[in-house]
Amino acid sequence: MNKFLGYRCSLCGREYLPGQVDYLCPTDGGNLDVALDYAALRQKYQPEDLLSRDENSLWRYLPLLPVGDPGGEGTPLRAAGGTPVYRLDRLAAPLGLKHVWLKDESRNPTASFKDRASAVVVARAREIRAEVVVTASTGNAGAALAGMAAAVGQQAIIFAPKTAPPAKVAQLLVYGARVILVDGTYDDAFDLTVRAAEAFGWYCRNTGYNPFTAEGKKTAAFEIWEWWRQEHHDWHKPGSPLDDHRPLTIFVSVGDGNIISGLHKGFKDLLALGWIHRLPRLIGVQAEGSAAIATAFHAGGEKIVPVSAQTIADSISVDLPRDGVRAVRAARETGGTYIQVSDDEILRAIAALGPLGVFAEPAGAAAYAGLARAAAQGLVAPEDPIVVLNTGSGLKDVRAAMQAVQPAPVIEPTLEALKKIL
Ligand SMILES: *Cc1c(COP(=O)(O)O)cnc(C)c1O
Ligand SMILES: [Zn+2]
């Protein structure tokens, strides 16, 4: 069965066949949605066909992805996705909420959500026999591409701003990618990557540019759906604590807007297959200093006006979001919204999640900061079931983590000294 039909432009609706275009719509530069043959998929599969597969990673959902099996058994490529969901009871109660969970994407092989996109792009690269895959990155997309490519011996080149956190740059180098630091912003690195890919015939993974990144990211929606089915199959049963028919609400941090677009696509796939009957509410969280998409959303349109981004959350620090229009729609078409949080709120969120055993980088903690704000503003109700995504590990940015906590005291190695500070 050929499930991958081609692409559909998110702006003009033009359709393209698989070999006809690679990245954006040639007519208007719009992001391309991957078109799947839902009729054929619906005929061939029931949810149980996927849920009974014993692969506990995003490859569990291979039948719904526009790529063939990439191989790589027994390597980190096969381990992307399949991340755990934790209850956040001790944080929910003070916010006046009853049902809050966190899906911990820091548990991916390279410790961020980006592994989902990079795994599927590497699968595509193998399919089209690309010799080199290249990406621009603030760090995580590059680390994910470097790690997933390394897993199967694929060549990767990463362009990152020279200001990327050192842990992320170290990760790129250790995975053996060719790393080029750009004396400029992420946006400068992005444009250079696009030009270099054209000039040298490299396959470009750039976020909000390559249509396969959102296809990888949508697998988080599938996992949330599956978790929801298994944990809460009695959701609508009278007497269940969760029986008031409130939609699941998902909080996710937003930079380029590709994760929230990918989640939206995943849930739209499930809706098209008839496997869900309504879309969860998607709430995007942006840093105040990097809020082009939130601003467009609240202006009521789809026009994305670039900003000069400034935030401690480097992974969501973006001047011109590359997937802004679809990101605006993800919230608008699901009854969601956009929330902005300050760097202080982000640091407080890191400190709040830590004591629950979750170590988030600033961009990851931003989603929880958004929930705290939403609760304070009454945007979520006590009974709402809520999932917060932690998109990246705190180990990625130790400098920021140290700003979220009090430094540890240094003492003489004596009991007297210890007593003095206790
Ligand atoms: C990339 C990233 C995001 C934002 O994803 P976009 O697709 O750019 O919106 C959020 N958190 C972390 C940790 C990331 O690496
Ligand atoms: Zn178009």
PDB file of N, CA and C in Angstrom, residues 368-404:
ATOM      1  N   TYR A 368       5.281  24.414  31.448  1.00  0.00           N
ATOM      2  CA  TYR A 368       4.685  24.391  32.786  1.00  0.00           C
ATOM      3  C   TYR A 368       4.447  25.828  33.295  1.00  0.00           C
ATOM      4  N   ALA A 369       5.374  26.732  32.989  1.00  0.00           N
ATOM      5  CA  ALA A 369       5.169  28.142  33.365  1.00  0.00           C
ATOM      6  C   ALA A 369       3.872  28.651  32.740  1.00  0.00           C
ATOM      7  N   GLY A 370       3.608  28.216  31.525  1.00  0.00           N
ATOM      8  CA  GLY A 370       2.369  28.602  30.837  1.00  0.00           C
ATOM      9  C   GLY A 370       1.150  28.051  31.539  1.00  0.00           C
ATOM     10  N   LEU A 371       1.250  26.819  32.015  1.00  0.00           N
ATOM     11  CA  LEU A 371       0.121  26.242  32.749  1.00  0.00           C
ATOM     12  C   LEU A 371      -0.139  27.026  34.037  1.00  0.00           C
ATOM     13  N   ALA A 372       0.945  27.385  34.734  1.00  0.00           N
ATOM     14  CA  ALA A 372       0.775  28.135  35.982  1.00  0.00           C
ATOM     15  C   ALA A 372       0.037  29.449  35.700  1.00  0.00           C
ATOM     16  N   ARG A 373       0.427  30.117  34.616  1.00  0.00           N
ATOM     17  CA  ARG A 373      -0.254  31.354  34.228  1.00  0.00           C
ATOM     18  C   ARG A 373      -1.708  31.111  33.852  1.00  0.00           C
ATOM     19  N   ALA A 374      -1.915  30.068  33.070  1.00  0.00           N
ATOM     20  CA  ALA A 374      -3.278  29.765  32.610  1.00  0.00           C
ATOM     21  C   ALA A 374      -4.182  29.484  33.803  1.00  0.00           C
ATOM     22  N   ALA A 375      -3.652  28.772  34.794  1.00  0.00           N
ATOM     23  CA  ALA A 375      -4.449  28.452  35.985  1.00  0.00           C
ATOM     24  C   ALA A 375      -4.783  29.742  36.732  1.00  0.00           C
ATOM     25  N   ALA A 376      -3.788  30.621  36.875  1.00  0.00           N
ATOM     26  CA  ALA A 376      -4.007  31.888  37.596  1.00  0.00           C
ATOM     27  C   ALA A 376      -5.036  32.750  36.874  1.00  0.00           C
ATOM     28  N   GLN A 377      -5.077  32.661  35.543  1.00  0.00           N
ATOM     29  CA  GLN A 377      -5.999  33.493  34.768  1.00  0.00           C
ATOM     30  C   GLN A 377      -7.331  32.811  34.492  1.00  0.00           C
ATOM     31  N   GLY A 378      -7.503  31.614  35.049  1.00  0.00           N
ATOM     32  CA  GLY A 378      -8.769  30.912  34.846  1.00  0.00           C
ATOM     33  C   GLY A 378      -8.974  30.373  33.443  1.00  0.00           C
ATOM     34  N   LEU A 379      -7.883  30.196  32.702  1.00  0.00           N
ATOM     35  CA  LEU A 379      -8.006  29.656  31.338  1.00  0.00           C
ATOM     36  C   LEU A 379      -8.181  28.144  31.337  1.00  0.00           C
ATOM     37  N   VAL A 380      -7.894  27.516  32.466  1.00  0.00           N
ATOM     38  CA  VAL A 380      -8.175  26.084  32.610  1.00  0.00           C
ATOM     39  C   VAL A 380      -9.026  25.906  33.860  1.00  0.00           C
ATOM     40  N   ALA A 381      -9.893  24.893  33.807  1.00  0.00           N
ATOM     41  CA  ALA A 381     -10.802  24.633  34.918  1.00  0.00           C
ATOM     42  C   ALA A 381     -10.237  23.503  35.784  1.00  0.00           C
ATOM     43  N   PRO A 382     -10.634  23.467  37.074  1.00  0.00           N
ATOM     44  CA  PRO A 382     -10.090  22.454  37.986  1.00  0.00           C
ATOM     45  C   PRO A 382     -10.203  21.030  37.459  1.00  0.00           C
ATOM     46  N   GLU A 383     -11.288  20.728  36.731  1.00  0.00           N
ATOM     47  CA  GLU A 383     -11.509  19.354  36.270  1.00  0.00           C
ATOM     48  C   GLU A 383     -10.799  19.036  34.966  1.00  0.00           C
ATOM     49  N   ASP A 384     -10.251  20.043  34.297  1.00  0.00           N
ATOM     50  CA  ASP A 384      -9.636  19.789  32.987  1.00  0.00           C
ATOM     51  C   ASP A 384      -8.497  18.788  33.098  1.00  0.00           C
ATOM     52  N   PRO A 385      -8.523  17.765  32.259  1.00  0.00           N
ATOM     53  CA  PRO A 385      -7.340  16.909  32.158  1.00  0.00           C
ATOM     54  C   PRO A 385      -6.280  17.605  31.311  1.00  0.00           C
ATOM     55  N   ILE A 386      -5.071  17.687  31.855  1.00  0.00           N
ATOM     56  CA  ILE A 386      -4.023  18.507  31.236  1.00  0.00           C
ATOM     57  C   ILE A 386      -2.726  17.716  31.095  1.00  0.00           C
ATOM     58  N   VAL A 387      -2.130  17.806  29.922  1.00  0.00           N
ATOM     59  CA  VAL A 387      -0.799  17.226  29.707  1.00  0.00           C
ATOM     60  C   VAL A 387       0.165  18.359  29.371  1.00  0.00           C
ATOM     61  N   VAL A 388       1.265  18.416  30.119  1.00  0.00           N
ATOM     62  CA  VAL A 388       2.320  19.395  29.855  1.00  0.00           C
ATOM     63  C   VAL A 388       3.489  18.643  29.232  1.00  0.00           C
ATOM     64  N   LEU A 389       4.025  19.178  28.149  1.00  0.00           N
ATOM     65  CA  LEU A 389       5.189  18.532  27.535  1.00  0.00           C
ATOM     66  C   LEU A 389       6.468  19.178  28.061  1.00  0.00           C
ATOM     67  N   ASN A 390       7.361  18.355  28.610  1.00  0.00           N
ATOM     68  CA  ASN A 390       8.712  18.856  28.839  1.00  0.00           C
ATOM     69  C   ASN A 390       9.537  18.458  27.625  1.00  0.00           C
ATOM     70  N   THR A 391       9.919  19.470  26.828  1.00  0.00           N
ATOM     71  CA  THR A 391      10.516  19.177  25.522  1.00  0.00           C
ATOM     72  C   THR A 391      12.024  18.943  25.561  1.00  0.00           C
ATOM     73  N   GLY A 392      12.703  19.285  26.660  1.00  0.00           N
ATOM     74  CA  GLY A 392      14.158  19.103  26.653  1.00  0.00           C
ATOM     75  C   GLY A 392      14.754  18.993  28.045  1.00  0.00           C
ATOM     76  N   SER A 393      15.917  18.360  28.129  1.00  0.00           N
ATOM     77  CA  SER A 393      16.560  18.088  29.420  1.00  0.00           C
ATOM     78  C   SER A 393      17.309  19.289  29.986  1.00  0.00           C
ATOM     79  N   GLY A 394      17.243  19.436  31.286  1.00  0.00           N
ATOM     80  CA  GLY A 394      17.976  20.489  31.976  1.00  0.00           C
ATOM     81  C   GLY A 394      19.482  20.367  31.847  1.00  0.00           C
ATOM     82  N   LEU A 395      19.967  19.155  31.567  1.00  0.00           N
ATOM     83  CA  LEU A 395      21.409  18.966  31.399  1.00  0.00           C
ATOM     84  C   LEU A 395      21.932  19.704  30.167  1.00  0.00           C
ATOM     85  N   LYS A 396      21.021  20.100  29.301  1.00  0.00           N
ATOM     86  CA  LYS A 396      21.416  20.798  28.076  1.00  0.00           C
ATOM     87  C   LYS A 396      21.868  22.229  28.351  1.00  0.00           C
ATOM     88  N   ASP A 397      21.447  22.788  29.463  1.00  0.00           N
ATOM     89  CA  ASP A 397      21.740  24.195  29.735  1.00  0.00           C
ATOM     90  C   ASP A 397      21.899  24.391  31.240  1.00  0.00           C
ATOM     91  N   VAL A 398      23.069  23.981  31.716  1.00  0.00           N
ATOM     92  CA  VAL A 398      23.324  24.009  33.154  1.00  0.00           C
ATOM     93  C   VAL A 398      23.435  25.440  33.676  1.00  0.00           C
ATOM     94  N   ARG A 399      23.904  26.323  32.812  1.00  0.00           N
ATOM     95  CA  ARG A 399      24.025  27.732  33.217  1.00  0.00           C
ATOM     96  C   ARG A 399      22.658  28.289  33.606  1.00  0.00           C
ATOM     97  N   ALA A 400      21.654  28.004  32.796  1.00  0.00           N
ATOM     98  CA  ALA A 400      20.302  28.486  33.108  1.00  0.00           C
ATOM     99  C   ALA A 400      19.774  27.800  34.365  1.00  0.00           C
ATOM    100  N   ALA A 401      20.042  26.502  34.506  1.00  0.00           N
ATOM    101  CA  ALA A 401      19.546  25.770  35.674  1.00  0.00           C
ATOM    102  C   ALA A 401      20.075  26.395  36.962  1.00  0.00           C
ATOM    103  N   MET A 402      21.346  26.796  36.951  1.00  0.00           N
ATOM    104  CA  MET A 402      21.938  27.368  38.161  1.00  0.00           C
ATOM    105  C   MET A 402      21.289  28.702  38.533  1.00  0.00           C
ATOM    106  N   GLN A 403      20.716  29.369  37.537  1.00  0.00           N
ATOM    107  CA  GLN A 403      20.014  30.627  37.841  1.00  0.00           C
ATOM    108  C   GLN A 403      18.660  30.376  38.495  1.00  0.00           C
ATOM    109  N   ALA A 404      18.187  29.138  38.412  1.00  0.00           N
ATOM    110  CA  ALA A 404      16.861  28.822  38.944  1.00  0.00           C
ATOM    111  C   ALA A 404      16.916  28.405  40.408  1.00  0.00           C
TER     112      ALA A 404
END
